[in-house]
PDB file of C-alpha atoms in Angstrom:
ATOM      1  CA  GLU A   1       0.123  -0.028  -0.510  1.00  0.00           C
ATOM      2  CA  TYR A   2       2.805   2.716   0.749  1.00  0.00           C
ATOM      3  CA  HIS A   3       4.411   2.506  -2.907  1.00  0.00           C
ATOM      4  CA  THR A   4       0.918   3.158  -4.209  1.00  0.00           C
ATOM      5  CA  ILE A   5       0.692   6.287  -2.078  1.00  0.00           C
ATOM      6  CA  ILE A   6       4.083   7.194  -1.847  1.00  0.00           C
ATOM      7  CA  LYS A   7       5.800   7.806  -5.576  1.00  0.00           C
ATOM      8  CA  LYS A   8       8.939   8.886  -4.542  1.00  0.00           C
ATOM      9  CA  PRO A   9      10.271   6.838  -1.376  1.00  0.00           C
ATOM     10  CA  MET A  10      12.694   8.381   1.046  1.00  0.00           C
ATOM     11  CA  ASP A  11      14.034   7.086   4.163  1.00  0.00           C
ATOM     12  CA  LEU A  12      17.155   8.083   6.729  1.00  0.00           C
ATOM     13  CA  SER A  13      19.226   4.601   5.379  1.00  0.00           C
ATOM     14  CA  THR A  14      19.330   6.281   1.989  1.00  0.00           C
ATOM     15  CA  ILE A  15      20.079   9.492   3.241  1.00  0.00           C
ATOM     16  CA  ARG A  16      22.901   8.199   4.899  1.00  0.00           C
ATOM     17  CA  LYS A  17      23.991   6.164   1.893  1.00  0.00           C
ATOM     18  CA  LYS A  18      23.702   9.684  -0.032  1.00  0.00           C
ATOM     19  CA  ILE A  19      25.921  11.136   2.609  1.00  0.00           C
ATOM     20  CA  GLY A  20      28.715   8.418   2.117  1.00  0.00           C
ATOM     21  CA  ALA A  21      28.700   8.211  -1.861  1.00  0.00           C
ATOM     22  CA  GLY A  22      29.460  12.188  -1.682  1.00  0.00           C
ATOM     23  CA  ASP A  23      25.570  13.143  -3.140  1.00  0.00           C
ATOM     24  CA  TYR A  24      25.350  16.397  -0.743  1.00  0.00           C
ATOM     25  CA  SER A  25      28.914  17.904  -1.629  1.00  0.00           C
ATOM     26  CA  LEU A  26      29.059  21.345  -2.354  1.00  0.00           C
ATOM     27  CA  LYS A  27      29.637  20.366  -5.961  1.00  0.00           C
ATOM     28  CA  ASN A  28      26.779  18.092  -6.167  1.00  0.00           C
ATOM     29  CA  ARG A  29      23.434  19.782  -4.392  1.00  0.00           C
ATOM     30  CA  GLY A  30      24.930  20.625  -1.164  1.00  0.00           C
ATOM     31  CA  LEU A  31      23.179  21.150   2.075  1.00  0.00           C
ATOM     32  CA  GLN A  32      19.835  22.109  -0.296  1.00  0.00           C
ATOM     33  CA  GLY A  33      20.046  18.262  -1.627  1.00  0.00           C
ATOM     34  CA  LEU A  34      19.925  17.184   1.915  1.00  0.00           C
ATOM     35  CA  ARG A  35      17.007  19.184   3.247  1.00  0.00           C
ATOM     36  CA  ASP A  36      15.167  18.273  -0.100  1.00  0.00           C
ATOM     37  CA  ASP A  37      15.363  14.601   0.784  1.00  0.00           C
ATOM     38  CA  ILE A  38      14.781  14.620   4.598  1.00  0.00           C
ATOM     39  CA  ASN A  39      11.444  17.107   3.371  1.00  0.00           C
ATOM     40  CA  LEU A  40      10.832  14.697   1.053  1.00  0.00           C
ATOM     41  CA  MET A  41      10.861  11.675   3.587  1.00  0.00           C
ATOM     42  CA  CYS A  42       8.848  13.959   5.986  1.00  0.00           C
ATOM     43  CA  ASN A  43       6.671  14.989   3.691  1.00  0.00           C
ATOM     44  CA  ASN A  44       5.925  11.121   2.701  1.00  0.00           C
ATOM     45  CA  CYS A  45       5.501  10.318   6.308  1.00  0.00           C
ATOM     46  CA  LEU A  46       2.692  13.020   6.610  1.00  0.00           C
ATOM     47  CA  GLU A  47       1.250  12.257   3.554  1.00  0.00           C
ATOM     48  CA  PHE A  48       1.154   8.003   4.268  1.00  0.00           C
ATOM     49  CA  ASN A  49       0.036   8.298   8.035  1.00  0.00           C
ATOM     50  CA  GLU A  50      -3.303  10.070   9.420  1.00  0.00           C
ATOM     51  CA  GLU A  51      -2.845  13.156  11.179  1.00  0.00           C
ATOM     52  CA  THR A  52      -3.935  11.770  14.559  1.00  0.00           C
ATOM     53  CA  SER A  53      -0.952   8.783  14.337  1.00  0.00           C
ATOM     54  CA  HIS A  54       2.237   8.835  16.324  1.00  0.00           C
ATOM     55  CA  PHE A  55       3.929   8.548  12.996  1.00  0.00           C
ATOM     56  CA  TYR A  56       2.386  11.753  11.779  1.00  0.00           C
ATOM     57  CA  GLU A  57       3.414  13.993  14.850  1.00  0.00           C
ATOM     58  CA  ALA A  58       7.250  12.249  14.949  1.00  0.00           C
ATOM     59  CA  GLY A  59       7.231  13.266  10.815  1.00  0.00           C
ATOM     60  CA  GLN A  60       6.146  16.723  11.802  1.00  0.00           C
ATOM     61  CA  ASP A  61       8.842  16.949  14.963  1.00  0.00           C
ATOM     62  CA  MET A  62      11.282  15.795  12.913  1.00  0.00           C
ATOM     63  CA  GLN A  63      10.659  18.005   9.619  1.00  0.00           C
ATOM     64  CA  LYS A  64      10.692  21.065  12.461  1.00  0.00           C
ATOM     65  CA  CYS A  65      14.280  19.534  14.163  1.00  0.00           C
ATOM     66  CA  ALA A  66      15.937  19.251  10.871  1.00  0.00           C
ATOM     67  CA  LYS A  67      14.652  22.520   9.561  1.00  0.00           C
ATOM     68  CA  GLU A  68      16.169  24.242  12.806  1.00  0.00           C
ATOM     69  CA  ILE A  69      19.626  22.336  12.530  1.00  0.00           C
ATOM     70  CA  LEU A  70      20.135  22.656   8.900  1.00  0.00           C
ATOM     71  CA  ASP A  71      19.223  26.240   8.971  1.00  0.00           C
ATOM     72  CA  LYS A  72      21.940  26.608  11.889  1.00  0.00           C
ATOM     73  CA  GLU A  73      24.643  24.344   9.845  1.00  0.00           C
ATOM     74  CA  GLU A  74      23.658  26.775   6.522  1.00  0.00           C
ATOM     75  CA  SER A  75      24.435  29.565   8.275  1.00  0.00           C
ATOM     76  CA  LYS A  76      27.561  28.266   9.707  1.00  0.00           C
ATOM     77  CA  LEU A  77      28.793  26.920   5.986  1.00  0.00           C
ATOM     78  CA  SER A  78      27.480  29.911   4.758  1.00  0.00           C
ATOM     79  CA  ALA A  79      30.044  32.538   6.972  1.00  0.00           C
ATOM     80  CA  LYS A  80      33.061  29.855   6.367  1.00  0.00           C
ATOM     81  CA  LEU A  81      32.517  29.952   2.743  1.00  0.00           C
ATOM     82  CA  TYR A  82      32.325  33.873   2.489  1.00  0.00           C
ATOM     83  CA  GLY A  83      33.979  35.043   5.266  1.00  0.00           C
ATOM     84  CA  LEU A  84      37.871  35.940   5.605  1.00  0.00           C
ATOM     85  CA  ARG A  85      38.813  32.082   4.076  1.00  0.00           C
ATOM     86  CA  GLY A  86      37.394  32.906   0.771  1.00  0.00           C
ATOM     87  CA  PRO A  87      34.687  30.922  -1.504  1.00  0.00           C
ATOM     88  CA  GLY A  88      35.230  27.533  -1.682  1.00  0.00           C
ATOM     89  CA  LYS A  89      37.164  26.932   1.275  1.00  0.00           C
ATOM     90  CA  THR A  90      35.194  24.318   3.231  1.00  0.00           C
ATOM     91  CA  GLN A  91      34.255  21.105   2.337  1.00  0.00           C
ATOM     92  CA  LEU A  92      30.710  19.521   3.206  1.00  0.00           C
ATOM     93  CA  THR A  93      32.296  16.206   3.900  1.00  0.00           C
ATOM     94  CA  PRO A  94      30.505  12.775   4.773  1.00  0.00           C
ATOM     95  CA  LEU A  95      31.744  13.321   8.224  1.00  0.00           C
ATOM     96  CA  ASN A  96      30.195  16.562   8.825  1.00  0.00           C
ATOM     97  CA  LEU A  97      26.760  15.787   7.278  1.00  0.00           C
ATOM     98  CA  LYS A  98      26.874  12.368   9.230  1.00  0.00           C
ATOM     99  CA  SER A  99      26.961  14.583  12.379  1.00  0.00           C
ATOM    100  CA  VAL A 100      23.934  17.212  11.003  1.00  0.00           C
ATOM    101  CA  LEU A 101      22.147  14.069  10.686  1.00  0.00           C
ATOM    102  CA  ASP A 102      22.822  12.219  13.742  1.00  0.00           C
ATOM    103  CA  GLY A 103      21.856  15.580  15.409  1.00  0.00           C
ATOM    104  CA  ILE A 104      18.537  15.620  13.680  1.00  0.00           C
ATOM    105  CA  ALA A 105      17.810  12.457  15.224  1.00  0.00           C
ATOM    106  CA  ALA A 106      18.776  13.161  18.021  1.00  0.00           C
ATOM    107  CA  SER A 107      17.354  16.456  18.639  1.00  0.00           C
ATOM    108  CA  LYS A 108      14.184  14.387  17.746  1.00  0.00           C
ATOM    109  CA  SER A 109      14.843  11.467  20.767  1.00  0.00           C
ATOM    110  CA  ASN A 110      15.343  14.365  22.810  1.00  0.00           C
ATOM    111  CA  ALA A 111      11.783  15.785  22.403  1.00  0.00           C
ATOM    112  CA  ASP A 112      10.103  12.791  22.858  1.00  0.00           C
ATOM    113  CA  ARG A 113      11.552  12.551  26.355  1.00  0.00           C
ATOM    114  CA  GLY A 114      10.704  16.067  27.209  1.00  0.00           C
TER     115      GLY A 114
END
């Protein structure tokens, strides 16, 4: 039923694989690509699940947490790219993108506890 409703699936495992493959490097799609895939995953969750379900609520929470974290990371990256170091000196590496994704997952876990 899921693949009948959701035409373009996305999940955290696929996002992690794309990070490892360098699909979100600056020469590819950068943080915007990561943001797009996270939003796709969360929007799929909202589309597939009923508004009264815990999954729907978790999708909303994750999307909010992801936006906050990615906005901060984008600001930091912009400052590095266009600051004193000059454009093009900072790379989005799989390691720091993994940290961003882990931060999103951790923020969601902390929100569930609080």
